Coordinates of C-alpha atoms in Angstrom, one line a residue:
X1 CA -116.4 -95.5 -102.5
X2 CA -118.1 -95.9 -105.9
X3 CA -122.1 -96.0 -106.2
X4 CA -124.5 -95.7 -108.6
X5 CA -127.3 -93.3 -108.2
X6 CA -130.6 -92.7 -109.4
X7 CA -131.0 -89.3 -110.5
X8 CA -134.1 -87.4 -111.5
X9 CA -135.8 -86.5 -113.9
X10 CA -136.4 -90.3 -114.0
X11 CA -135.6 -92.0 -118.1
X12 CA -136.0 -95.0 -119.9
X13 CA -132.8 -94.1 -121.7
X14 CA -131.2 -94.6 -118.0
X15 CA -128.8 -92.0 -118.8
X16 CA -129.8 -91.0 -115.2
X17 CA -127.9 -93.7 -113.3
X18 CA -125.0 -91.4 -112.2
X19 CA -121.6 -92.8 -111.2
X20 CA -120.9 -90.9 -108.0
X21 CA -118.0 -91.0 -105.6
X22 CA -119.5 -91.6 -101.3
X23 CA -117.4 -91.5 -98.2
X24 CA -117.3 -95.2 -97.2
X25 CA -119.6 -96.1 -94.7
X26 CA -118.5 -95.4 -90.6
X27 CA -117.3 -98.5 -88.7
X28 CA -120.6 -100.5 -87.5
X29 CA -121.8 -99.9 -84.3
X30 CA -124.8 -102.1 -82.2
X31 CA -126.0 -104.7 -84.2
X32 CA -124.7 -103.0 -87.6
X33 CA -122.5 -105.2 -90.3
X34 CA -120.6 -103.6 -93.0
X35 CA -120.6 -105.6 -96.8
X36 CA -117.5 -105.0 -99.2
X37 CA -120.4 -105.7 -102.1
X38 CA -118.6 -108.3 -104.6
X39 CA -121.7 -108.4 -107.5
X40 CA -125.3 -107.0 -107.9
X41 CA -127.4 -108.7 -109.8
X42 CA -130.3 -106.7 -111.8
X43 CA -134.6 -107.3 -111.9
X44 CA -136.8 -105.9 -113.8
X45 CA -138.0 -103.7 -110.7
X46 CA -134.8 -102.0 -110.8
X47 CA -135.3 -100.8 -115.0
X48 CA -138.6 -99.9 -113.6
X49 CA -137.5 -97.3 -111.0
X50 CA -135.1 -95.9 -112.7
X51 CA -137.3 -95.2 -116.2
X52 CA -140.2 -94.0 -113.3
X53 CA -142.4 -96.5 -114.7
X54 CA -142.2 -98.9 -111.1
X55 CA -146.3 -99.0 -109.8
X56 CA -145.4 -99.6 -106.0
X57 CA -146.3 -96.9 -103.6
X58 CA -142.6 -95.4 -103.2
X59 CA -141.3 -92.3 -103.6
X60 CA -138.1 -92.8 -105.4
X61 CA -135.6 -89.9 -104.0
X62 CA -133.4 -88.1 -105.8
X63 CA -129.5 -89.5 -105.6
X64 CA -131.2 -93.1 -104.0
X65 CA -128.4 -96.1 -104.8
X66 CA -130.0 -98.4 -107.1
X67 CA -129.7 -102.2 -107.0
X68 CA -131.2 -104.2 -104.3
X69 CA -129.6 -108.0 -104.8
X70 CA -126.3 -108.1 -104.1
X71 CA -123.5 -110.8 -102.3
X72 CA -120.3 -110.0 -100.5
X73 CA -118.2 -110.1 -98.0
X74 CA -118.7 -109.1 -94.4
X75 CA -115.6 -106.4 -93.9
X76 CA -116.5 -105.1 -90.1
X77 CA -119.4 -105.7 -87.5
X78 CA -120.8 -103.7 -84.1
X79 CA -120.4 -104.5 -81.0
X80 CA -123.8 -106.5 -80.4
X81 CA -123.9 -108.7 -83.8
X82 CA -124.5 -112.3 -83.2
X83 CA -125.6 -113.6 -86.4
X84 CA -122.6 -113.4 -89.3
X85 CA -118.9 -112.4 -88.6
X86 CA -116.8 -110.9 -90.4
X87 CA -115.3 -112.8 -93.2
X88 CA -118.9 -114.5 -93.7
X89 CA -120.1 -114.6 -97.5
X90 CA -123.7 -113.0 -97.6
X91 CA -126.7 -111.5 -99.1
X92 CA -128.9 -109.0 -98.3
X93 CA -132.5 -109.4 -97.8
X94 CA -134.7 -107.4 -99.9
X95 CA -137.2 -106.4 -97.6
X96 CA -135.0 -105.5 -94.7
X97 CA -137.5 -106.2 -92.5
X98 CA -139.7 -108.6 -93.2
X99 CA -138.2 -111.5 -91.2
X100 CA -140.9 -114.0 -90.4
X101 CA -144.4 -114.6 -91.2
X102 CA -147.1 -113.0 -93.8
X103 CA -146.1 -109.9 -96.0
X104 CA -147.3 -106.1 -95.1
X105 CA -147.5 -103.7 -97.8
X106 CA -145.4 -101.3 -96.0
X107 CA -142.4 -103.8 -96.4
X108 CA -142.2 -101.7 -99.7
X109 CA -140.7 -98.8 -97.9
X110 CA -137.3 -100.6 -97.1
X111 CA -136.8 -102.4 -100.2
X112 CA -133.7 -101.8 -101.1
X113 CA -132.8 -99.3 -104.2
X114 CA -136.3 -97.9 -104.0
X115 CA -137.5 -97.0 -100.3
X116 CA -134.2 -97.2 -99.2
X117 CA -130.8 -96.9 -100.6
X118 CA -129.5 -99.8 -102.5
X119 CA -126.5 -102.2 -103.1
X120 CA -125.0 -100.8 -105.9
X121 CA -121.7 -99.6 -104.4
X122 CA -118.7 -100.6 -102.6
X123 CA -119.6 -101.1 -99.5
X124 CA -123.4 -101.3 -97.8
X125 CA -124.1 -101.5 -94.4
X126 CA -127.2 -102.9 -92.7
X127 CA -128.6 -104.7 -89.5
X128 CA -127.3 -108.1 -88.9
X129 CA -130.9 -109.1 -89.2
X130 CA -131.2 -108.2 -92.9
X131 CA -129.0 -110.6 -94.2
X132 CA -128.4 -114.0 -95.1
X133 CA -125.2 -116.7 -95.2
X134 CA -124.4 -117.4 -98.9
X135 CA -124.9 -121.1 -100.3
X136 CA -121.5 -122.7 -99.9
X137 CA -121.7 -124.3 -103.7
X138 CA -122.0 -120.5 -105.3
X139 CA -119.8 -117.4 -106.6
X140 CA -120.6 -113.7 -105.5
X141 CA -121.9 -113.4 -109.4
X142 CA -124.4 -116.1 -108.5
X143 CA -125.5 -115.6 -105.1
X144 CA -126.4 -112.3 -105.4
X145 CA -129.0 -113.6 -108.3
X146 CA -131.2 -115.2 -105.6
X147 CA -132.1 -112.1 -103.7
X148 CA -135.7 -111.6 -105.6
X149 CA -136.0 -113.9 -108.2
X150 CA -134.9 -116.9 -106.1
X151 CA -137.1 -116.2 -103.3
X152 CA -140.0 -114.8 -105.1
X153 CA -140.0 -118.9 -107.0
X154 CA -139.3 -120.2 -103.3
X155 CA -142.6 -117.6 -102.2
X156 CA -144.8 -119.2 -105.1
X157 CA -144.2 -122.7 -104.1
X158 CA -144.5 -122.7 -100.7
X159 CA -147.6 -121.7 -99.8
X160 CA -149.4 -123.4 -97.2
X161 CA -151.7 -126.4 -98.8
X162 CA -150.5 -125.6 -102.2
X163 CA -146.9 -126.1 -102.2
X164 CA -145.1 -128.0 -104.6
X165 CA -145.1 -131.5 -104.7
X166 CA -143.0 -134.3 -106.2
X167 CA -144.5 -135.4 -109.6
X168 CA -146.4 -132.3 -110.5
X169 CA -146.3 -129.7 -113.8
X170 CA -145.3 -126.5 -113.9
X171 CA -145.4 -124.0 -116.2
X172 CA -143.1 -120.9 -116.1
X173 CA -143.7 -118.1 -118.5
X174 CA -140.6 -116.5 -120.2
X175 CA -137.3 -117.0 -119.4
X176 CA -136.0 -113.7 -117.1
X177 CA -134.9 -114.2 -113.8
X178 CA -137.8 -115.7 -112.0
X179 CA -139.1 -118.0 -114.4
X180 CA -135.7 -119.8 -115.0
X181 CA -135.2 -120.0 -110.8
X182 CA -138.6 -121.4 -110.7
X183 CA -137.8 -123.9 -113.3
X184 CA -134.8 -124.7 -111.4
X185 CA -136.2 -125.1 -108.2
X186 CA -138.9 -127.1 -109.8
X187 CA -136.7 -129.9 -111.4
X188 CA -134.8 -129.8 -108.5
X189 CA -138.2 -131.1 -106.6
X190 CA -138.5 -134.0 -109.3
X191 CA -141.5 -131.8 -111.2
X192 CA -142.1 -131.6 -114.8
X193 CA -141.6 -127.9 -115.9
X194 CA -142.6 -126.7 -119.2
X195 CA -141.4 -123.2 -121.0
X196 CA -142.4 -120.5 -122.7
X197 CA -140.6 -118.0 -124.9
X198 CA -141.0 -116.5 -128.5
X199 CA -137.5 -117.9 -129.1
X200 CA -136.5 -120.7 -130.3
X201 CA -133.4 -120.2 -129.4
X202 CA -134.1 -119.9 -125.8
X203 CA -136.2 -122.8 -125.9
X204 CA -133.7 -124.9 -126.7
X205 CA -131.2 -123.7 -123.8
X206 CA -134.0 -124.4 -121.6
X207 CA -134.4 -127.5 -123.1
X208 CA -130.4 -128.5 -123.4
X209 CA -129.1 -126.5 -120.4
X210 CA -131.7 -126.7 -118.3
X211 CA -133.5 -130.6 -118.8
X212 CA -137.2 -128.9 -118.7
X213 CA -139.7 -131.5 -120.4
X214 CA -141.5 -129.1 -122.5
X215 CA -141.4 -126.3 -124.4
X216 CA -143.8 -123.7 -126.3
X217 CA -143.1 -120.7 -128.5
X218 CA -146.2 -118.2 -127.8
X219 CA -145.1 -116.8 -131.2
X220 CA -145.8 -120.3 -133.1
X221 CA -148.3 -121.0 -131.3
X222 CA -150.5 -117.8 -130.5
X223 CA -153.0 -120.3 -128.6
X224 CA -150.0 -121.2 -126.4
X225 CA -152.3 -122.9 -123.8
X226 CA -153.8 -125.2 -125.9
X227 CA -150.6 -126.7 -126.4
X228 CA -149.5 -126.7 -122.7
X229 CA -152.4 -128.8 -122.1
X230 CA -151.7 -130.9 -125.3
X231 CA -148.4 -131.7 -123.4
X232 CA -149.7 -132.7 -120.1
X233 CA -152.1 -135.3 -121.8
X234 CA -155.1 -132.6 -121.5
X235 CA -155.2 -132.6 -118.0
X236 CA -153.4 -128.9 -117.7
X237 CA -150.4 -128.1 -115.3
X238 CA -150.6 -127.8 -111.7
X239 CA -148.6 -124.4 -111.2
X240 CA -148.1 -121.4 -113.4
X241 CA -145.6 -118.9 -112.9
X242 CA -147.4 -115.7 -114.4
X243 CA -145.3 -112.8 -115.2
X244 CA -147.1 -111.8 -118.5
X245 CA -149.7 -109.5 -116.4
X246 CA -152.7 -109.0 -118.6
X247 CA -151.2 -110.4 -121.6
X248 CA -151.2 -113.3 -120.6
X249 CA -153.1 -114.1 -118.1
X250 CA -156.4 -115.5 -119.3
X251 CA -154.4 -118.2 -120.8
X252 CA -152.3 -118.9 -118.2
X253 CA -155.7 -119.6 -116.3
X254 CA -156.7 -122.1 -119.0
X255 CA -153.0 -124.1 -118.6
X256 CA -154.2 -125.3 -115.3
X257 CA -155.8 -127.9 -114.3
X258 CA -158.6 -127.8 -112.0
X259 CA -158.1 -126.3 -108.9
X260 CA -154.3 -125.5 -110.4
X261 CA -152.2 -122.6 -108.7
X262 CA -151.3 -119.1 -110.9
X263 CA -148.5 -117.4 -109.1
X264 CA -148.6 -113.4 -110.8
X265 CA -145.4 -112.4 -110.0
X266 CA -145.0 -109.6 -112.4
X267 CA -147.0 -107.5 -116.1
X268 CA -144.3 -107.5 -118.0
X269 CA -146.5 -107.4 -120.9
X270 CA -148.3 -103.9 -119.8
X271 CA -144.8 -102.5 -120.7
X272 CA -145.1 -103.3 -124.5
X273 CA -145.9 -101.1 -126.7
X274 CA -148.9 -102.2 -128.9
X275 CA -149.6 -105.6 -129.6
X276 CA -147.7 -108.3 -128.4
X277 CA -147.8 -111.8 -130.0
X278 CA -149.3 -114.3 -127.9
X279 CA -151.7 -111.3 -126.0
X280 CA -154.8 -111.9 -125.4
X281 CA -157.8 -110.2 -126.3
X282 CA -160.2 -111.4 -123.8
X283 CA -159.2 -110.4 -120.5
X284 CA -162.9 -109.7 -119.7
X285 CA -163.3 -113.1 -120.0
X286 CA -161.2 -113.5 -116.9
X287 CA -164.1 -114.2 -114.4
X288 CA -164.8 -117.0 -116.2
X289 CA -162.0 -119.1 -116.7
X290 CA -161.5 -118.5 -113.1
X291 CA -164.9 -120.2 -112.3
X292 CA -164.6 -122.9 -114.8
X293 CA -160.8 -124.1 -114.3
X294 CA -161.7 -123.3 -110.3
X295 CA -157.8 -122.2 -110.7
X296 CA -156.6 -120.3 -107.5
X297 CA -154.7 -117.0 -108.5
X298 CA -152.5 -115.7 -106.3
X299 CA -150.4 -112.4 -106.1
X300 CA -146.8 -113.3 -104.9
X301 CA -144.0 -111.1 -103.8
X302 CA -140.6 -111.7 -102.9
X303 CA -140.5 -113.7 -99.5
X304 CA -139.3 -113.4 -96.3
X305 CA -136.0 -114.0 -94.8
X306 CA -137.1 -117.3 -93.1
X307 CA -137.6 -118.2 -96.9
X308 CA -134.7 -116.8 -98.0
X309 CA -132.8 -119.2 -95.9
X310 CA -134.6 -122.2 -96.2
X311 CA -134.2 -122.0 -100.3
X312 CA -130.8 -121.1 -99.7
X313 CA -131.0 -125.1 -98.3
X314 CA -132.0 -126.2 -101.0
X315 CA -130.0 -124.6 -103.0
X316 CA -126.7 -125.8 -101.5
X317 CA -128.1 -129.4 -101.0
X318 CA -129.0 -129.5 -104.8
X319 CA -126.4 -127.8 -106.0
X320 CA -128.4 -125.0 -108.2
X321 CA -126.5 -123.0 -109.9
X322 CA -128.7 -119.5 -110.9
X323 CA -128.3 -119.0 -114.6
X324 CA -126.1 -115.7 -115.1
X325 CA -126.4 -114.6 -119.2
X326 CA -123.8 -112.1 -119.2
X327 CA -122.3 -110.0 -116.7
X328 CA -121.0 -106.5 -116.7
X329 CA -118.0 -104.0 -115.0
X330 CA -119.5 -101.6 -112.9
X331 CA -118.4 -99.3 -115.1
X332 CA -120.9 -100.4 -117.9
X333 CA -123.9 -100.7 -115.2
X334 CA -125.7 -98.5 -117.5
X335 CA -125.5 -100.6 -120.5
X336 CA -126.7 -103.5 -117.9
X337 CA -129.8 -101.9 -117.9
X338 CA -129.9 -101.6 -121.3
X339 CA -129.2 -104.9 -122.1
X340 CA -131.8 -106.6 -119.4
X341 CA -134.2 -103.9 -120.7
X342 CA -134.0 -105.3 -124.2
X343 CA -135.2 -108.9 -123.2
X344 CA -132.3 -110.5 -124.9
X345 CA -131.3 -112.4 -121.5
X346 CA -131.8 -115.6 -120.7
X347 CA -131.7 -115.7 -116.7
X348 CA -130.0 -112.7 -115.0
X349 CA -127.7 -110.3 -115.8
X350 CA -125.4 -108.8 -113.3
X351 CA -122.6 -106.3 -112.4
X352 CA -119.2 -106.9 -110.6
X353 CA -117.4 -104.3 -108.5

């Protein structure tokens, strides 16, 4: 079977993602299914291990298969599997284990294409309890773009006494993978979202293709949060998904209203090199917009199968449909990562086998 490996030394120029050939999987045994993988969809976490920058306590081994959000088919099952039959449509959870309940830090070690191998292949086997039953109303291409990003939005906005309600604001930084599911699952709830982007270009998709209320380029408008809180009347949003990491995340604090919810879901703007428009210069005054706004920040990572599942209800019941800005052959997974690593997307980018 194809797969595509990570090989070391690890490179930004990602001309160490190695096309390999792999026996195909033995048939399952126990409580084992085996995936014909239809379409992998990429994160930033997956540039991230492969250029060696990725900051979570892994060890990335040498000829690990990358990719960890994929959707397929199930092609065979063991003896004991109870959960999905063969011919079900499916995903893979992230974490393979975390099932139920609060997150543990060593979760990290079986998240796929970095503690363990990943999806990026042919065929992947797993337990029956690390995967879930595709939405009904999407493709392979777009189920397998809910994997993180879906359920990391779902994580932020269902936390217990601060989960998202009808009526509220939210604001969603960028538009990469996360932010556009959270806007999604956001309007879906009847909420007012408003963007951000140094595009106008991307604006207007979000505001055309998308129906978001708002929008803000942090390039225009270097003190972006002043004019979030010029669009919610002064009052300042309830939620902010924060993936800026440092750049951004002073201002993000000033967005909310009091006792407002920052979700930090990602620092994409500790990757840039130099100064980045819209970056702040004030991050020691962090403290104290904390104190003043009384805003609650949170660290959020992707969630938990029982998550996975119930946004996969939603999903279906609303009929989102993840935005997909351009997909790729497998044989071109390497220019994939090029093209998510350049910022040009707007939603995700995936890969078909």
């Amino acid at each position: 079977m194809r797969a595509l490996t990570i090989s070391h030394p690890l490179s930004s120029s990602f001309d160490n993602l190695t096309f390999t050939s792999r026996p195909r999987p033995p048939a399952p045994t126990g409580t084992q299914v085996l995936i014909r993988v239809k379409a992998v969809s990429l994160n930033a976490r997956d540039v991230q291990i492969a250029s060696g920058t990725y900051p979570a306590p892994i060890q990335v081994q040498q000829g690990i298969v990358a990719g960890s959000d994929a959707a397929g088919d199930v092609v065979a099952v063991g003896d004991r599997v109870s959960r999905v039959k063969v011919g079900d449509k499916v995903t893979p959870v992230f974490a393979q284990s975390f099932l139920h309940g609060e997150h543990d830090p060593d979760y990290q070690k079986n998240g796929l294409g970095g503690g363990i191998d990943g999806v990026l292949s042919d065929y992947f086997v797993c337990d029956e309890a690390g995967v879930v039953l595709m939405p009904s109303n999407l493709s392979y291409t777009q189920a397998c773009c809910s994997v993180i990003t879906g359920v990391t939005a779902w994580h932020c906005f269902s936390y217990p006494g601060c989960s998202l309600k009808t009526g509220e604001t939210v604001l969603v930084l960028g538009t990469g993978g996360v932010s556009i599911y959270a806007a999604q699952l956001a309007l879906a709830s009847g909420c007012r979202v408003i963007v951000t982007s140094s595009s106008d270009a991307k604006l207007a998709r979000a505001r055309d293709e998308l129906g978001v209320h708002g929008t803000v380029n942090y390039r225009t408008h270097r003190d972006w949060d002043v004019e979030v809180r010029k669009l919610t009347g002064g009052r300042g949003v309830d939620h902010v998904i924060e993936v800026g990491g440092k750049g951004t995340l002073v201002r993000s604090i000033r967005s909310c209203r009091p006792l407002g919810n920052v979700w930090v879901v990602g620092y994409m703007s500790d990757y840039a090199a130099g100064k980045v428009e819209g970056q702040d210069d004030e991050a020691h005054e962090l403290a104290k917009e904390i104190l003043y706004t009384q805003a609650r920040v949170s660290g959020v990572v992707c969630g938990s199968r029982d998550m996975f599942e119930d946004m996969n209800r939603c999903v279906e019941v609303n009929k989102i449909v993840p935005v997909v800005d351009r997909v790729f052959p497998f044989d071109e997974a390497r220019e994939a990562y090029r093209y998510l690593n350049s910022g040009a997307h707007f939603g995700k980018v995936v890969i078909e086998l």
